[in-house]
Amino acid sequence: AQSVTQPDIHITVSEGASLELRCNYSYGATPYLFWYVQSPGQGLQLLLKYFSGDTLVQGIKGFEAEFKRSQSSFNLRKPSVHWSDAAEYFCAVTWSRAGNNRKLIWGLGTSLAVNP
Amino acid sequence: EAGVVQSPRYKIIEKKQPVAFWCNPISGHNTLYWYRQNLGQGPELLIRYENEEAVDDSQLPKDRFSAERLKGVDSTLKIQPAELGDSAVYLCASSLGLAGEQETQYFGPGTRLLVL
C-alpha cells in the first residue's frame, strides 16, 4: 500500500540552528515528491518538488531536499532556521505508475517551533 | 499571476444548516481539487475535477456533500445539512493537468468551517 511517514510529529529548534525534517514513503514505483508548508490559519504553500533529474532540489525560503531512492526518503533541510519558519510541514508523494486515478498521499505533518 | 481564490475564509453555522464554499483556480489550470483538513492532520481529498468532469469523488460523502464545476473553471462545494463533525478547513487546489510536473498542486487559503 502507498503510504508516507513523517516520523517527527513535533520539532523545536533554536533560531539560527540547522533543520532536517524527515519523510519516508512506501511503494516501489517512481515517486513524485513534494514538501508543503502551512502557517497557522493559512493554506498550503509549495516549498519544493522532485520529479526527476538532480536528486538535490532547491526550493523557496532557503529550503532544500534530497531524494534518496535507496532509503525511500525525501528529507527537507535548511542550514539556518528563522523564527518565521515556525509552521506545519507536510510531505506528499504520488507515483508515476498509479494511473489516472493517482492522488497525493500525505504525511501527517511535522510541527516546527523555533526558539528565539 | 493570481493564485487560487477561495471564499469565504471563515464560516460559522449551526448544525443542520447548509453551507457552500467557492473556489476559483489559477487561470489555465484544468484540474481542480477539494480537500478537507481536520485539525492536526494532512489534507484528505474529497473530489477531483478534470475540466467540468468529476473524475474522482470516491471520498466525497455523497449523502450530504455535493460539488459542481460548471464551465470547467470555478467550483462550488456544498454541505447540506452540516453536522458537527464537518468542522474543518476546506481547501481548494488546482493544477495544470495530470502529466508529470503539470500535476503540481497549488492551494488556496482555505475556508475554515465551524459547525455549532
Short mmCIF file of C-alpha atoms in Angstrom, two decimals:
data_model
loop_
_atom_site.label_atom_id
_atom_site.label_comp_id
_atom_site.label_asym_id
_atom_site.label_seq_id
_atom_site.Cartn_x
_atom_site.Cartn_y
_atom_site.Cartn_z
CA ALA A 1 0.00 0.00 0.00
CA GLN A 2 1.08 3.54 -0.67
CA SER A 3 1.98 5.49 2.44
CA VAL A 4 4.00 8.48 3.57
CA THR A 5 5.59 8.71 7.01
CA GLN A 6 6.82 11.79 8.77
CA PRO A 7 8.37 10.28 11.90
CA ASP A 8 8.62 13.52 13.86
CA ILE A 9 5.30 14.97 14.99
CA HIS A 10 6.87 18.00 16.61
CA ILE A 11 10.36 19.54 16.44
CA THR A 12 11.78 22.52 18.29
CA VAL A 13 14.96 24.24 17.15
CA SER A 14 16.73 27.43 18.08
CA GLU A 15 16.83 30.28 15.63
CA GLY A 16 19.95 30.02 13.51
CA ALA A 17 20.26 26.27 14.00
CA SER A 18 20.10 23.81 11.14
CA LEU A 19 16.96 21.81 10.44
CA GLU A 20 16.15 18.46 8.93
CA LEU A 21 12.60 17.13 8.60
CA ARG A 22 12.24 13.51 7.67
CA CYS A 23 9.93 11.95 5.11
CA ASN A 24 9.76 8.31 4.08
CA TYR A 25 7.43 6.65 1.61
CA SER A 26 6.45 3.14 0.67
CA TYR A 27 5.65 1.64 -2.73
CA GLY A 28 8.18 0.75 -5.36
CA ALA A 29 7.24 2.83 -8.38
CA THR A 30 8.97 6.08 -9.29
CA PRO A 31 7.74 8.75 -6.89
CA TYR A 32 6.91 12.38 -7.42
CA LEU A 33 7.75 14.17 -4.18
CA PHE A 34 6.60 17.41 -2.63
CA TRP A 35 7.07 19.47 0.50
CA TYR A 36 4.44 21.99 1.54
CA VAL A 37 4.40 24.43 4.44
CA GLN A 38 1.31 25.66 6.26
CA SER A 39 1.41 28.63 8.59
CA PRO A 40 -1.38 28.99 11.16
CA GLY A 41 -4.67 29.86 9.51
CA GLN A 42 -3.17 29.67 6.04
CA GLY A 43 -3.34 27.36 3.08
CA LEU A 44 -0.55 25.10 1.90
CA GLN A 45 2.40 26.67 0.15
CA LEU A 46 4.65 24.61 -2.10
CA LEU A 47 8.24 24.66 -0.89
CA LEU A 48 9.80 22.36 -3.47
CA LYS A 49 9.19 19.31 -5.61
CA TYR A 50 11.07 16.46 -7.24
CA PHE A 51 10.08 14.72 -10.46
CA SER A 52 13.37 13.65 -12.00
CA GLY A 53 16.97 14.67 -12.52
CA ASP A 54 19.25 16.03 -9.83
CA THR A 55 18.26 14.40 -6.56
CA LEU A 56 19.08 17.54 -4.57
CA VAL A 57 16.39 20.13 -5.19
CA GLN A 58 16.30 23.73 -4.10
CA GLY A 59 13.12 25.41 -3.01
CA ILE A 60 11.85 28.70 -1.73
CA LYS A 61 12.79 30.32 1.57
CA GLY A 62 16.23 28.68 1.58
CA PHE A 63 14.95 25.11 1.85
CA GLU A 64 16.36 22.12 0.02
CA ALA A 65 15.52 18.43 -0.09
CA GLU A 66 17.35 15.33 -1.20
CA PHE A 67 15.72 12.30 -2.80
CA LYS A 68 17.39 9.06 -1.78
CA ARG A 69 15.84 6.17 -3.64
CA SER A 70 17.76 3.53 -1.68
CA GLN A 71 16.28 4.86 1.57
CA SER A 72 12.85 5.80 0.15
CA SER A 73 13.35 9.22 1.67
CA PHE A 74 12.92 12.86 0.77
CA ASN A 75 14.20 14.83 3.75
CA LEU A 76 13.82 18.58 3.95
CA ARG A 77 16.73 20.70 5.16
CA LYS A 78 17.57 24.28 5.96
CA PRO A 79 21.01 25.39 7.14
CA SER A 80 19.81 28.25 9.37
CA VAL A 81 16.26 28.49 10.65
CA HIS A 82 14.45 31.81 11.05
CA TRP A 83 11.67 32.48 13.55
CA SER A 84 9.27 32.89 10.61
CA ASP A 85 9.84 29.24 9.64
CA ALA A 86 7.66 28.11 12.55
CA ALA A 87 4.81 26.27 10.82
CA GLU A 88 3.46 22.84 9.91
CA TYR A 89 5.37 20.98 7.21
CA PHE A 90 3.81 18.31 5.05
CA CYS A 91 5.46 15.78 2.79
CA ALA A 92 3.33 14.45 -0.06
CA VAL A 93 4.00 11.78 -2.65
CA THR A 94 2.37 10.43 -5.77
CA TRP A 95 3.61 7.71 -8.02
CA SER A 96 4.12 7.79 -11.76
CA ARG A 97 2.63 4.34 -12.27
CA ALA A 98 -0.53 4.96 -10.29
CA GLY A 99 -2.51 5.75 -13.41
CA ASN A 100 -5.24 8.28 -13.99
CA ASN A 101 -6.62 7.90 -10.51
CA ARG A 102 -3.39 8.70 -8.79
CA LYS A 103 -3.59 11.14 -5.94
CA LEU A 104 -1.26 12.81 -3.50
CA ILE A 105 -0.63 10.73 -0.40
CA TRP A 106 0.10 12.98 2.56
CA GLY A 107 2.16 12.57 5.68
CA LEU A 108 0.62 13.65 8.97
CA GLY A 109 2.87 16.68 9.14
CA THR A 110 5.67 17.92 11.37
CA SER A 111 5.06 20.93 13.55
CA LEU A 112 8.14 23.15 13.80
CA ALA A 113 8.65 25.54 16.68
CA VAL A 114 11.55 28.00 16.68
CA ASN A 115 13.04 29.32 19.91
CA PRO A 116 14.48 32.82 19.83
CA GLU B 1 -0.29 35.75 -11.53
CA ALA B 2 -3.23 35.36 -9.17
CA GLY B 3 -3.30 32.26 -7.03
CA VAL B 4 -6.22 30.06 -6.09
CA VAL B 5 -9.02 32.15 -4.63
CA GLN B 6 -11.46 30.82 -2.05
CA SER B 7 -14.38 32.36 -0.26
CA PRO B 8 -15.48 32.77 2.38
CA ARG B 9 -12.37 32.50 4.55
CA TYR B 10 -14.40 31.71 7.67
CA LYS B 11 -17.88 30.39 8.23
CA ILE B 12 -19.78 29.66 11.41
CA ILE B 13 -23.10 27.88 11.14
CA GLU B 14 -25.43 25.84 13.29
CA LYS B 15 -25.80 22.14 12.65
CA LYS B 16 -28.37 21.11 10.07
CA GLN B 17 -27.85 24.35 8.17
CA PRO B 18 -26.50 24.35 4.60
CA VAL B 19 -23.17 25.89 3.67
CA ALA B 20 -21.33 26.50 0.40
CA PHE B 21 -17.72 27.19 -0.46
CA TRP B 22 -16.45 28.76 -3.65
CA CYS B 23 -13.14 28.31 -5.44
CA ASN B 24 -11.58 29.98 -8.44
CA PRO B 25 -8.47 28.13 -9.65
CA ILE B 26 -5.35 29.54 -11.24
CA SER B 27 -6.08 30.63 -14.79
CA GLY B 28 -5.46 27.83 -17.25
CA HIS B 29 -5.46 25.07 -14.66
CA ASN B 30 -7.68 22.24 -15.87
CA THR B 31 -7.59 20.15 -12.73
CA LEU B 32 -9.32 21.26 -9.55
CA TYR B 33 -9.29 19.55 -6.16
CA TRP B 34 -11.32 19.91 -3.00
CA TYR B 35 -9.74 18.74 0.24
CA ARG B 36 -10.84 18.62 3.84
CA GLN B 37 -8.26 19.10 6.56
CA ASN B 38 -9.04 18.25 10.14
CA LEU B 39 -7.04 19.78 12.95
CA GLY B 40 -3.59 18.25 13.24
CA GLN B 41 -3.93 16.16 10.11
CA GLY B 42 -2.97 16.29 6.48
CA PRO B 43 -5.45 17.11 3.73
CA GLU B 44 -7.95 14.48 2.64
CA LEU B 45 -9.08 14.54 -0.98
CA LEU B 46 -12.84 14.90 -1.40
CA ILE B 47 -13.16 15.32 -5.15
CA ARG B 48 -11.06 15.96 -8.23
CA TYR B 49 -12.24 17.58 -11.45
CA GLU B 50 -10.74 17.39 -14.89
CA ASN B 51 -12.31 20.40 -16.56
CA GLU B 52 -16.02 20.03 -15.69
CA GLU B 53 -15.91 16.27 -15.11
CA ALA B 54 -15.61 14.82 -11.62
CA VAL B 55 -13.10 12.03 -12.16
CA ASP B 56 -12.52 11.02 -8.55
CA ASP B 57 -15.25 11.54 -5.97
CA SER B 58 -14.73 8.31 -4.09
CA GLN B 59 -14.09 10.10 -0.78
CA LEU B 60 -16.97 12.55 -1.06
CA PRO B 61 -19.79 11.79 1.42
CA LYS B 62 -22.50 11.95 -1.16
CA ASP B 63 -25.40 11.88 1.25
CA ARG B 64 -24.69 15.43 2.34
CA PHE B 65 -21.87 16.77 0.18
CA SER B 66 -22.16 17.92 -3.42
CA ALA B 67 -19.88 19.77 -5.78
CA GLU B 68 -20.04 21.28 -9.19
CA ARG B 69 -17.67 22.87 -11.64
CA LEU B 70 -19.79 24.41 -14.32
CA LYS B 71 -17.91 25.57 -17.41
CA GLY B 72 -14.75 23.95 -16.09
CA VAL B 73 -13.47 26.98 -14.23
CA ASP B 74 -14.66 27.89 -10.76
CA SER B 75 -16.24 25.38 -8.44
CA THR B 76 -18.64 25.19 -5.52
CA LEU B 77 -18.66 22.65 -2.70
CA LYS B 78 -21.85 22.35 -0.69
CA ILE B 79 -22.79 20.63 2.54
CA GLN B 80 -26.46 20.11 3.37
CA PRO B 81 -27.19 19.58 6.16
CA ALA B 82 -23.99 20.28 8.08
CA GLU B 83 -23.04 18.14 11.06
CA LEU B 84 -20.76 18.90 13.99
CA GLY B 85 -18.10 16.60 12.54
CA ASP B 86 -17.89 18.72 9.40
CA SER B 87 -15.95 21.39 11.25
CA ALA B 88 -12.65 21.56 9.39
CA VAL B 89 -10.69 23.57 6.88
CA TYR B 90 -11.82 23.09 3.29
CA LEU B 91 -9.01 23.59 0.83
CA CYS B 92 -9.19 24.06 -2.89
CA ALA B 93 -6.20 23.35 -5.12
CA SER B 94 -5.55 23.40 -8.84
CA SER B 95 -3.00 22.04 -11.27
CA LEU B 96 -2.34 22.33 -14.97
CA GLY B 97 -3.11 18.68 -15.55
CA LEU B 98 -2.06 15.20 -14.59
CA ALA B 99 1.15 14.63 -16.51
CA GLY B 100 4.45 14.92 -14.71
CA GLU B 101 5.15 18.38 -13.39
CA GLN B 102 1.75 19.57 -14.59
CA GLU B 103 0.22 17.81 -11.62
CA THR B 104 1.91 20.08 -9.12
CA GLN B 105 -0.93 21.34 -6.95
CA TYR B 106 -1.29 24.93 -5.78
CA PHE B 107 -3.55 25.64 -2.86
CA GLY B 108 -5.87 28.41 -1.88
CA PRO B 109 -6.03 29.87 1.64
CA GLY B 110 -8.90 27.58 2.65
CA THR B 111 -12.28 28.09 4.28
CA ARG B 112 -12.38 27.44 7.99
CA LEU B 113 -15.80 26.00 8.90
CA LEU B 114 -17.14 25.78 12.42
CA VAL B 115 -20.42 23.94 12.97
CA LEU B 116 -22.10 24.65 16.29
#
